[in-house]
XYZ file of C-alpha atoms in Angstrom:
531
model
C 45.156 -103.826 100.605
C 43.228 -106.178 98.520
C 44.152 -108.974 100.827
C 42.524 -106.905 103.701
C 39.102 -105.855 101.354
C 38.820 -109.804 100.610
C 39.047 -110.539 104.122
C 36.966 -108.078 105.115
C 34.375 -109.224 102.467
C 34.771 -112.518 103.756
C 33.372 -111.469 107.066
C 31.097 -109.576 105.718
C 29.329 -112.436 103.936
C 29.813 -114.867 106.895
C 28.017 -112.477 109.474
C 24.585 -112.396 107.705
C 24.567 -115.951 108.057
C 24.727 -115.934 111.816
C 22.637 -113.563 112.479
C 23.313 -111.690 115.468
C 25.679 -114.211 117.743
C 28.615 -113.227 116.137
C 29.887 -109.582 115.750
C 32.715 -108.328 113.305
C 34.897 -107.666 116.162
C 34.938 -111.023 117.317
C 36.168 -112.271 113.285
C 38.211 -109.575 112.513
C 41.317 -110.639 115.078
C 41.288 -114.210 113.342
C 44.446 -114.702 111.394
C 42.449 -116.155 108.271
C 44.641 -116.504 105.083
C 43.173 -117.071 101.927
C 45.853 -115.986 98.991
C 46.184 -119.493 97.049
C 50.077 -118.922 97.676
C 48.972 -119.598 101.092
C 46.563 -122.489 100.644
C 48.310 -124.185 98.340
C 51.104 -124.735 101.596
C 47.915 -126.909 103.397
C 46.988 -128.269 99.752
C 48.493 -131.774 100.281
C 50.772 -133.580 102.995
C 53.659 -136.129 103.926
C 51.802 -139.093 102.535
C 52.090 -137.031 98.988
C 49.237 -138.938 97.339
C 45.862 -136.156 97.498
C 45.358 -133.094 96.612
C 43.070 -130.636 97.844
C 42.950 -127.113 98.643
C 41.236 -124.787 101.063
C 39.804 -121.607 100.697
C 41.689 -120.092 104.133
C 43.780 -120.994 106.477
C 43.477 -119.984 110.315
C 46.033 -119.313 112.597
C 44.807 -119.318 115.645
C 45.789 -117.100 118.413
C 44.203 -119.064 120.904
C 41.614 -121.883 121.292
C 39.124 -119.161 121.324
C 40.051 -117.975 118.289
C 39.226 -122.128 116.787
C 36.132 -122.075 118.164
C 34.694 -118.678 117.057
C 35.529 -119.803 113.459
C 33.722 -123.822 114.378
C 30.369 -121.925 116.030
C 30.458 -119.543 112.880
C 29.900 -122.692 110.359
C 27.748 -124.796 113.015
C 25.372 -121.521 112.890
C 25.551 -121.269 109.310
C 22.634 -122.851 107.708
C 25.459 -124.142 104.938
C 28.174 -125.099 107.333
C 31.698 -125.043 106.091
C 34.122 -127.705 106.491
C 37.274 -127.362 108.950
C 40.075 -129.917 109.921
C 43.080 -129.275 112.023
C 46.375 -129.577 110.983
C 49.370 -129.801 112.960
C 52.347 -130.477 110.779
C 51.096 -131.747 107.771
C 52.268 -135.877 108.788
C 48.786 -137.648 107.064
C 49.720 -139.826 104.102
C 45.862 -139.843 103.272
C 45.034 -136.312 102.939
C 42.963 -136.577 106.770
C 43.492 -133.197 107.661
C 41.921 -131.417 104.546
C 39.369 -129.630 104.539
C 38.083 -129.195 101.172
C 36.759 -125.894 100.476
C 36.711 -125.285 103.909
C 39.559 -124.189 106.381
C 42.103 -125.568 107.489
C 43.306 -124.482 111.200
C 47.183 -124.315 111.218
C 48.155 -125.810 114.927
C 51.665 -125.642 114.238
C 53.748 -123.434 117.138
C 55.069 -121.509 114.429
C 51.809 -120.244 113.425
C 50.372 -120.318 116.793
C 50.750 -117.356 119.729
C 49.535 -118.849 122.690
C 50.152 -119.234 126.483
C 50.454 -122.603 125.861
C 53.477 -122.101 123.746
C 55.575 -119.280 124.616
C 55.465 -119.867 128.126
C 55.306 -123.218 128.709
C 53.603 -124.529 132.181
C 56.324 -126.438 133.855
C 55.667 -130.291 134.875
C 53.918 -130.586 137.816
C 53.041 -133.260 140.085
C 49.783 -135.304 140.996
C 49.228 -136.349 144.648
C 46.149 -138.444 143.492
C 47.676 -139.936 140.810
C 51.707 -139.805 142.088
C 53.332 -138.712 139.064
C 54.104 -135.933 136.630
C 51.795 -134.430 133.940
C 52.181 -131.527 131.785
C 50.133 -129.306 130.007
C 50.686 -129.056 125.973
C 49.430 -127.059 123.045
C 48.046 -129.910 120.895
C 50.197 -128.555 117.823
C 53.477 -129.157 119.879
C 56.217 -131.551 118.338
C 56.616 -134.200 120.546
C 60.109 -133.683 120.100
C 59.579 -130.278 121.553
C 57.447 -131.208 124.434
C 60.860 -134.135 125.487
C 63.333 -131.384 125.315
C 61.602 -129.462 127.614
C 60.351 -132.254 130.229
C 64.210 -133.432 129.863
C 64.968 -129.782 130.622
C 62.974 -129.118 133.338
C 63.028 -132.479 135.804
C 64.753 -135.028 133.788
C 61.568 -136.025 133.086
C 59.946 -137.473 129.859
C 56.282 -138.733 128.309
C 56.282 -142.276 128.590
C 54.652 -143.933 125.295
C 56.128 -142.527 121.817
C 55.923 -143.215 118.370
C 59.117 -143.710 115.990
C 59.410 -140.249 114.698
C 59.035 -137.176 117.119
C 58.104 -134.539 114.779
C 54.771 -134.984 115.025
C 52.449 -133.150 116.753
C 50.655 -134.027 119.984
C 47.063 -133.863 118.792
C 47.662 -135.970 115.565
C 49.443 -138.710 117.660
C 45.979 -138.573 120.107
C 43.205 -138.416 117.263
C 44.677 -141.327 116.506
C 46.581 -143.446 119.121
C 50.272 -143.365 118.866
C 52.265 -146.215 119.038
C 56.080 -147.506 119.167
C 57.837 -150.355 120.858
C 56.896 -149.057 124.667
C 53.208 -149.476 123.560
C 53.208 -153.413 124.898
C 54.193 -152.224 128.917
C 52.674 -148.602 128.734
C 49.825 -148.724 125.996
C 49.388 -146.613 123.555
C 49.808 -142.728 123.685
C 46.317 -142.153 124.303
C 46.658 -144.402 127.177
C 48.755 -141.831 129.192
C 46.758 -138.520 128.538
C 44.685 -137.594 131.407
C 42.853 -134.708 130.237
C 41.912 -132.715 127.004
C 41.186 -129.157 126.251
C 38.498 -129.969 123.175
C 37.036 -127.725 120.921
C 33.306 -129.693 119.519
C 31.845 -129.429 116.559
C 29.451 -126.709 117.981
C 32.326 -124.426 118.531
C 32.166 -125.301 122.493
C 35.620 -125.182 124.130
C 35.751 -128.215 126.972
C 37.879 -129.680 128.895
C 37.461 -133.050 129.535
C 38.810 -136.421 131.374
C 38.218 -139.788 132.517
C 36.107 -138.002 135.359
C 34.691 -134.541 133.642
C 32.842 -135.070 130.055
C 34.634 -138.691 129.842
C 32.339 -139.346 126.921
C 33.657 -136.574 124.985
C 37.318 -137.360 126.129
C 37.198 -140.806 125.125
C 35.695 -140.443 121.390
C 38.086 -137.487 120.430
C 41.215 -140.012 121.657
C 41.794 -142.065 118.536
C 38.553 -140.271 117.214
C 40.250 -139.374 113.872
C 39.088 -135.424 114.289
C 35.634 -136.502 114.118
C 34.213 -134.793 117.407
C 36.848 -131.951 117.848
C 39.481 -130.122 118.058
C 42.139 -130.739 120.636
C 43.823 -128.036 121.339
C 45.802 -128.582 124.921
C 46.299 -132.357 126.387
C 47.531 -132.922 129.860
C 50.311 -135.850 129.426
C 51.438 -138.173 132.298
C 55.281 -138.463 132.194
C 58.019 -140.325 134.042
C 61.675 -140.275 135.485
C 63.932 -140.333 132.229
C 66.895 -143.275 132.047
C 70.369 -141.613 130.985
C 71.277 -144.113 128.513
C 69.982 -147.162 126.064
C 71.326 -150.080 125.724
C 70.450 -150.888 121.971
C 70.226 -154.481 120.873
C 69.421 -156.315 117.365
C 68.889 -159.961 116.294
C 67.994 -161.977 113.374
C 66.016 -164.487 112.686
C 65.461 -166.332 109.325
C 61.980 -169.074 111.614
C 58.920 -166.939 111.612
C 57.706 -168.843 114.368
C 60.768 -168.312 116.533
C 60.458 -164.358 116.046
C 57.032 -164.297 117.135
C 57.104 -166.900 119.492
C 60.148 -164.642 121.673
C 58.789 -161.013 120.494
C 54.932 -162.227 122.176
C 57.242 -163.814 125.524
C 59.073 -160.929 125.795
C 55.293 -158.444 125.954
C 54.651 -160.720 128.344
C 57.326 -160.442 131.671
C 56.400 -157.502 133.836
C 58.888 -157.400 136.111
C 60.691 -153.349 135.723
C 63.843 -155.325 136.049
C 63.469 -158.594 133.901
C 62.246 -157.293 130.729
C 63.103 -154.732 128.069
C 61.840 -150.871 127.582
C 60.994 -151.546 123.572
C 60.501 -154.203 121.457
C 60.134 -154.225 118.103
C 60.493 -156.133 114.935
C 61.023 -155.983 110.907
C 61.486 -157.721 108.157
C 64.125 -157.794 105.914
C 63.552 -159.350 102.035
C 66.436 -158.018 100.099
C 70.118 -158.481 100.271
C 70.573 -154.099 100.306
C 67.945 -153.862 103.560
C 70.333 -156.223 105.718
C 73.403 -154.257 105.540
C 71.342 -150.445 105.937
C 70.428 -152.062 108.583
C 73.350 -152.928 110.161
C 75.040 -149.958 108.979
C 73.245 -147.695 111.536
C 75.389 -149.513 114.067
C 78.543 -150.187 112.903
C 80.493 -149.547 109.662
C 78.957 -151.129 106.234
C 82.787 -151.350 105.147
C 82.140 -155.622 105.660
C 78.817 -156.453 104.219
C 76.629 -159.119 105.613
C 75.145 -161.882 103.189
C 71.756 -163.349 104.048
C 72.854 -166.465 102.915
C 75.571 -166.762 105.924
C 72.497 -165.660 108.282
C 70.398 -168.760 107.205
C 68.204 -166.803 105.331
C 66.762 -169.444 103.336
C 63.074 -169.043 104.515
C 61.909 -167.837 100.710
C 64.810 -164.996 101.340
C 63.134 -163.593 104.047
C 64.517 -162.565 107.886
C 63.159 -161.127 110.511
C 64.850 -158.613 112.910
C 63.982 -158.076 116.660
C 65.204 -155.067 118.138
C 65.004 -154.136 122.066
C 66.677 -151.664 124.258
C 67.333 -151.717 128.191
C 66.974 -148.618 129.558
C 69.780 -147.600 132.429
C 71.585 -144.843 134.600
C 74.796 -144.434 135.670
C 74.390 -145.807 138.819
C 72.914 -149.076 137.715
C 75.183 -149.180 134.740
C 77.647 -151.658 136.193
C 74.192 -154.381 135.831
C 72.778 -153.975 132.473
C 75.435 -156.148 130.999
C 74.031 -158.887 132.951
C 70.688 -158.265 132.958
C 70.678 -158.101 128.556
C 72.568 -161.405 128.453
C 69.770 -162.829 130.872
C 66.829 -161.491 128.727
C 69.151 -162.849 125.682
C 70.017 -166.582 126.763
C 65.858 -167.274 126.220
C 65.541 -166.290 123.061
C 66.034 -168.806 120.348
C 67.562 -165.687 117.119
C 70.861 -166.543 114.895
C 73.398 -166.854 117.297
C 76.216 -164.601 115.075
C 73.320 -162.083 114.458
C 73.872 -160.327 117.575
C 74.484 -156.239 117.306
C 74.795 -153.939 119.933
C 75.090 -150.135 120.674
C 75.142 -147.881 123.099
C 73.370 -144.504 123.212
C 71.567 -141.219 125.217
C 68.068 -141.742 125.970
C 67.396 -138.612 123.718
C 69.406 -140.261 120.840
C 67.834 -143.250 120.703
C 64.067 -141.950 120.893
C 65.070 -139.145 117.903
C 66.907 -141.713 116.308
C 64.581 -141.614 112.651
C 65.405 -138.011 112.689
C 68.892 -138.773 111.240
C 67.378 -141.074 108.706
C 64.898 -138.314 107.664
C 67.945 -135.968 107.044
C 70.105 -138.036 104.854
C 66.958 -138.646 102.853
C 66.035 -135.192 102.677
C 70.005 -134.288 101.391
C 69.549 -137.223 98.590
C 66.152 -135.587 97.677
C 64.544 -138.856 98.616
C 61.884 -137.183 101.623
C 59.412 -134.886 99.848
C 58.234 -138.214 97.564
C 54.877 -139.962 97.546
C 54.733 -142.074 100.824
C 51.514 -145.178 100.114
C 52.134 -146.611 103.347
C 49.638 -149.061 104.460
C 49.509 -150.012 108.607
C 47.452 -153.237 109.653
C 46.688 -154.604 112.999
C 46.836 -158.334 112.980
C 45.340 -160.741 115.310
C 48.771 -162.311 116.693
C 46.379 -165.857 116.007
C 46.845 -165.358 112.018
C 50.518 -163.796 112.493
C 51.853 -166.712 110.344
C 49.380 -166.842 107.827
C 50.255 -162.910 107.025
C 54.068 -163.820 106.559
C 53.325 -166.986 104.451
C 50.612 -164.754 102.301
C 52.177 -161.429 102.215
C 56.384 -161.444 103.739
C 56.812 -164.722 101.439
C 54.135 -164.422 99.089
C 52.937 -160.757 97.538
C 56.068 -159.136 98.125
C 58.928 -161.230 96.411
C 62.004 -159.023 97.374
C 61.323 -155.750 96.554
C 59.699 -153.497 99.804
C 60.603 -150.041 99.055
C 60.369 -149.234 103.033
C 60.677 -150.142 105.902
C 58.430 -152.949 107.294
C 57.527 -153.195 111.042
C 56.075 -155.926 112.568
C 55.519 -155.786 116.820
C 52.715 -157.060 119.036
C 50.897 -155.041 121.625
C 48.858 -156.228 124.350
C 45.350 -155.597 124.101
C 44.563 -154.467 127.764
C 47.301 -151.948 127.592
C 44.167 -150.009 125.344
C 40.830 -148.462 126.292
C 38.089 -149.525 124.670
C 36.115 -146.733 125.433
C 37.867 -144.649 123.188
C 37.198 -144.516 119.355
C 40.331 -146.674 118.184
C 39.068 -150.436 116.671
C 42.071 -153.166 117.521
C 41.612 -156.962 116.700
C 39.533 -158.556 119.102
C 42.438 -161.172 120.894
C 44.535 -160.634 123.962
C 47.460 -159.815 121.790
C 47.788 -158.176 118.190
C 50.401 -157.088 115.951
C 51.174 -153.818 114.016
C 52.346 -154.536 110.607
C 53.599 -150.991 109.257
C 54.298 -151.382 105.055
C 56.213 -147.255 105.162
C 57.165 -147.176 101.484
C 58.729 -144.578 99.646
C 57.619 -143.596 95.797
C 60.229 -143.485 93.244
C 58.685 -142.984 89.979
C 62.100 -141.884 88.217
C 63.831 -144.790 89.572
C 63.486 -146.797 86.806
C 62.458 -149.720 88.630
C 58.920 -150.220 87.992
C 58.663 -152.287 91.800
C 59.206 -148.775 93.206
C 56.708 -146.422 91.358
C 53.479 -145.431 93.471
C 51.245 -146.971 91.007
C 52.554 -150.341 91.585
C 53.479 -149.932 95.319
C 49.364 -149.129 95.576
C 48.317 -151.797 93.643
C 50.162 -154.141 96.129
C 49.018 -152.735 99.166
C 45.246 -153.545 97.496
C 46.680 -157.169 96.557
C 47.537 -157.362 100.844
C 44.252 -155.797 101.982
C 42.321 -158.540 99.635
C 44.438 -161.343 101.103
C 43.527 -160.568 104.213
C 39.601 -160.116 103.476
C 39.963 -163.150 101.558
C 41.593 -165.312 103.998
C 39.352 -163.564 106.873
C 42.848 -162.193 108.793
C 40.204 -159.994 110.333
C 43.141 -157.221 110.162
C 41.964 -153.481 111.215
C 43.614 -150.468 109.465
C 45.754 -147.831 112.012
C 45.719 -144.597 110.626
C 42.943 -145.693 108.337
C 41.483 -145.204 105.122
C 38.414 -146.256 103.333
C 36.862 -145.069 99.930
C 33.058 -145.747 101.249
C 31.012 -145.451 104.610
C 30.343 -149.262 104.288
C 33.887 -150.214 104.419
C 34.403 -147.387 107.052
C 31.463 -149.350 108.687
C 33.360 -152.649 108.581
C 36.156 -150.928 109.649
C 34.389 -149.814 113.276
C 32.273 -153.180 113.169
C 30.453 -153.638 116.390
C 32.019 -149.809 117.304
C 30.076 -148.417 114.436
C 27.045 -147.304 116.305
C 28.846 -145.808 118.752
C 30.881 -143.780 116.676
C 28.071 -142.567 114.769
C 26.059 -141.576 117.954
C 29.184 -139.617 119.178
C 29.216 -137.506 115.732
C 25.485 -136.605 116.262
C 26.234 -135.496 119.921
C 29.285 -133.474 119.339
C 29.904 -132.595 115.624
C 25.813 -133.098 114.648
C 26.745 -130.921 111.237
C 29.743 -132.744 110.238
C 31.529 -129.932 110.395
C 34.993 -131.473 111.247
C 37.473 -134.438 110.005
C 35.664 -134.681 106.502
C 38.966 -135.135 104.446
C 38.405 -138.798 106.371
C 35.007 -139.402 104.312
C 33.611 -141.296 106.855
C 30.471 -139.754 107.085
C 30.123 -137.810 103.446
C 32.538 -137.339 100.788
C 35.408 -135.398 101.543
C 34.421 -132.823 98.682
C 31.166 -131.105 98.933
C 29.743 -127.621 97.221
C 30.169 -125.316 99.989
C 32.357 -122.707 98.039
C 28.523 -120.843 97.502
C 28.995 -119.836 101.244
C 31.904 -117.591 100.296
C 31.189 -116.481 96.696
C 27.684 -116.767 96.277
């Protein structure tokens, strides 16, 4: 009961505002949530890092439902902030919405059309391939099982980790080893359901409202909501054929991960490519172990890894069906003979196309059995012009890291014209770039002081300084700035444009402010509930 007399004075206080557009009966269906057992759930996320808490929580029953609750701040004359949040996967506390509301896009929260019963794939004649329609707070790992399910079909650009949701993969692009043939996710969405910053539901495309399609893809949440994408998909292989070298010459990895971007034959050239670097005797052999039995460890020193302690690993995959299986032997060994990696470094293992693409799902559950998941994540993700490649591992692989990394690290090049750049998403300026992804894990009761957040975020400073200092002209991917003239840098020449599409579609700055790009992500507007 008083859960239902605060709501109700809620709506009762938010009406006046708005004068007569809105009506109780259109608030009263909206599943807002505002006991701070509730919040508190929204209050932080996977990055583990900020803190900041709500006052409600929607659950939306249907994109309607997100943009009654937008057009009831933009008509406000103190607007309230509101970010969407699909499963809580920031590591910068992006989808907050202090003292605002958060929208909760998850499918468990959400009763929609779009969820329960799921449009099948269909097919384009003008376009001659499959699409299908999404709720934005899908898992992508949910939206494979049921293209696999229904066509043997699949999306065609992922990222490492499925459980993510489709409309935090798009706000900000969505990358993995495919990105270098098929670009980036946002590169194979082909229209948006959008909900703006003046509570407007649109649906847009390359054709219809492509300005408004193109800023919210990699827009960060600044210009709206997404709340259904359209995604282009493609036959699925059966199998993977999964393949890891070593190398201990930088310029050897590069040199055959940038040759290997570059074939585009569908039959002479892999499916994936990426790389990482190993600094630490106990990476090489987790490494290895996830093929083959740790029971005989490797030594780096019997690898050649005399390069400061350093290697590098390049990983691909071939993907194959049964009735071409009888080939892939010979077309790996091809690809293989050109590459110039550790001859005895060679690892190989077959696997389901499922398996392999939900393969960091297995990692997540071992560390979530040791305790070792819900911990402080500072990761740090840099694109690098592929031109200053070596001067990043000389500074930063064999320089400011010594041989601790507490995390993975990826390094893969993309190619630049597999990206838009219409959309809102700054790369390096050069034909070919490279992400560097730093995805370390927090152990302050470790008792190794290499591994504690404070000094796994002072060294993520130390690398962003090289880089400014050295004039790597790196750009952040899933970025984050302190001030608007380092988010300013960040855009560069893009920065106008960005800040022209935010005064078209979100002119209130309504949305996205946990991002402080435009005003700091905490502002007095708890007066428009409890004044």
């Amino acid at each position: 009961m008083a859960h239902l007399l605060f709501l109700s004075f809620l709506i009762c206080r938010l009406i006046p505002i708005v004068g007569l557009t809105l009506h109780s009966s259109d608030l009263l269906p909206l599943q807002l949530h505002i006991h701070p057992s509730t919040t508190s759930s929204v209050s932080t996320d996977f990055g583990g890092t900020t803190h900041s808490t709500p006052l409600a929580i929607l659950h939306p029953t249907s994109p309607h439902d997100i943009a009654i609750l937008i057009r009831t701040s933009y008509l406000s004359p103190h607007p309230f902030p509101i970010s969407a949040r699909g499963h809580g996967h920031s590591i910068n506390g992006q989808a907050s919405a202090p003292q605002g509301v958060v929208i909760d896009m998850s499918r468990d929260s959400v009763i929609s059309d779009l969820t329960h019963d799921r449009p099948l794939p269909f097919y384009s004649s003008t376009r001659h391939e499959y699409y299908v329609d999404v709720w934005a707070g899908e898992l992508w790992i949910n939206v494979l099982s049921w293209t696999l399910a229904n066509g043997g079909l699949a999306p065609k650009s992922w990222t490492d980790y499925l459980y993510l949701s489709v409309g935090g993969t798009l706000s900000n692009a969505g990358i993995s080893g495919q990105a270098f043939h098929h670009g980036p996710q946002i590169s194979n969405v082909h229209e948006l359901d959008v909900v703006t910053g003046k509570g407007e539901l649109v649906t847009c495309s390359d054709d219809q409202n492509s300005e408004l399609f193109h800023a919210v893809l990699g827009g960060l949440g600044q210009f709206g909501i997404i709340t259904r994408a359209r995604i282009a998909l493609e036959s699925a292989p059966q199998r993977v054929r999964w393949i890891r070298v070593l190398y201990s010459n930088f310029t050897a990895f590069t040199k055959d991960q940038e040759r290997l971007i570059s074939l585009h034959s569908d039959f002479k050239r892999f499916d994936y490519v990426e790389g990482f670097v190993i600094v630490d005797e106990g990476l090489i052999n987790n490494w290895r172990s996830s093929f083959f039995s740790p029971s005989n460890p490797v030594k780096m020193s019997s690898l050649g890894g005399a390069n400061g302690g350093v290697l590098y690993c390049l990983e691909m995959t071939k993907n194959y069906n049964e009735y071409n299986a009888h080939s892939v032997d010979q077309d790996v060994e091809e690809l293989l003979k050109e590459l110039d990696f550790i001859p005895a470094s060679i690892f190989t293992t077959d696997l389901t196309y499922l398996e392999f693409l939900d393969r960091v799902h297995k990692a997540e559950l071992k560390l979530r059995a040791k305790g070792l998941w819900e911990v402080p994540h500072p990761w740090l993700n840099l694109f690098v012009p592929a031109s200053r490649i070596a001067d990043f591992d000389l500074g930063v692989f064999r320089g400011i890291l010594g041989n601790k990394t507490s995390g993975p690290i990826l390094i893969y090049p993309m190619n630049k014209h597999k990206w838009d750049d219409r959309t809102s998403v700054v790369t390096p300026e050069e034909d070919v770039f490279y992400l560097v992804a730093f995805l370390r894990s927090a152990l302050d009761d470790s008792g190794e002081p290499s591994k504690t957040l404070k000094h796994l975020s002072r060294e993520n400073q130390e690398i962003l300084e090289f880089c400014r200092k050295e004039g790597l002209k790196t750009r952040q991917y899933l970025p984050h700035h302190e001030t608007q003239s380092e988010w300013q840098h960040h855009f560069g020449r893009n920065w106008d444009r960005f800040r022209h599409r935010k005064a078209e579609f979100d002119p209130k700055f309504i949305l996205g402010t946990g991002q402080g790009i435009f005003q700091p992500s905490s502002l007095p507007y708890s007066s428009l509930f409890f004044s």
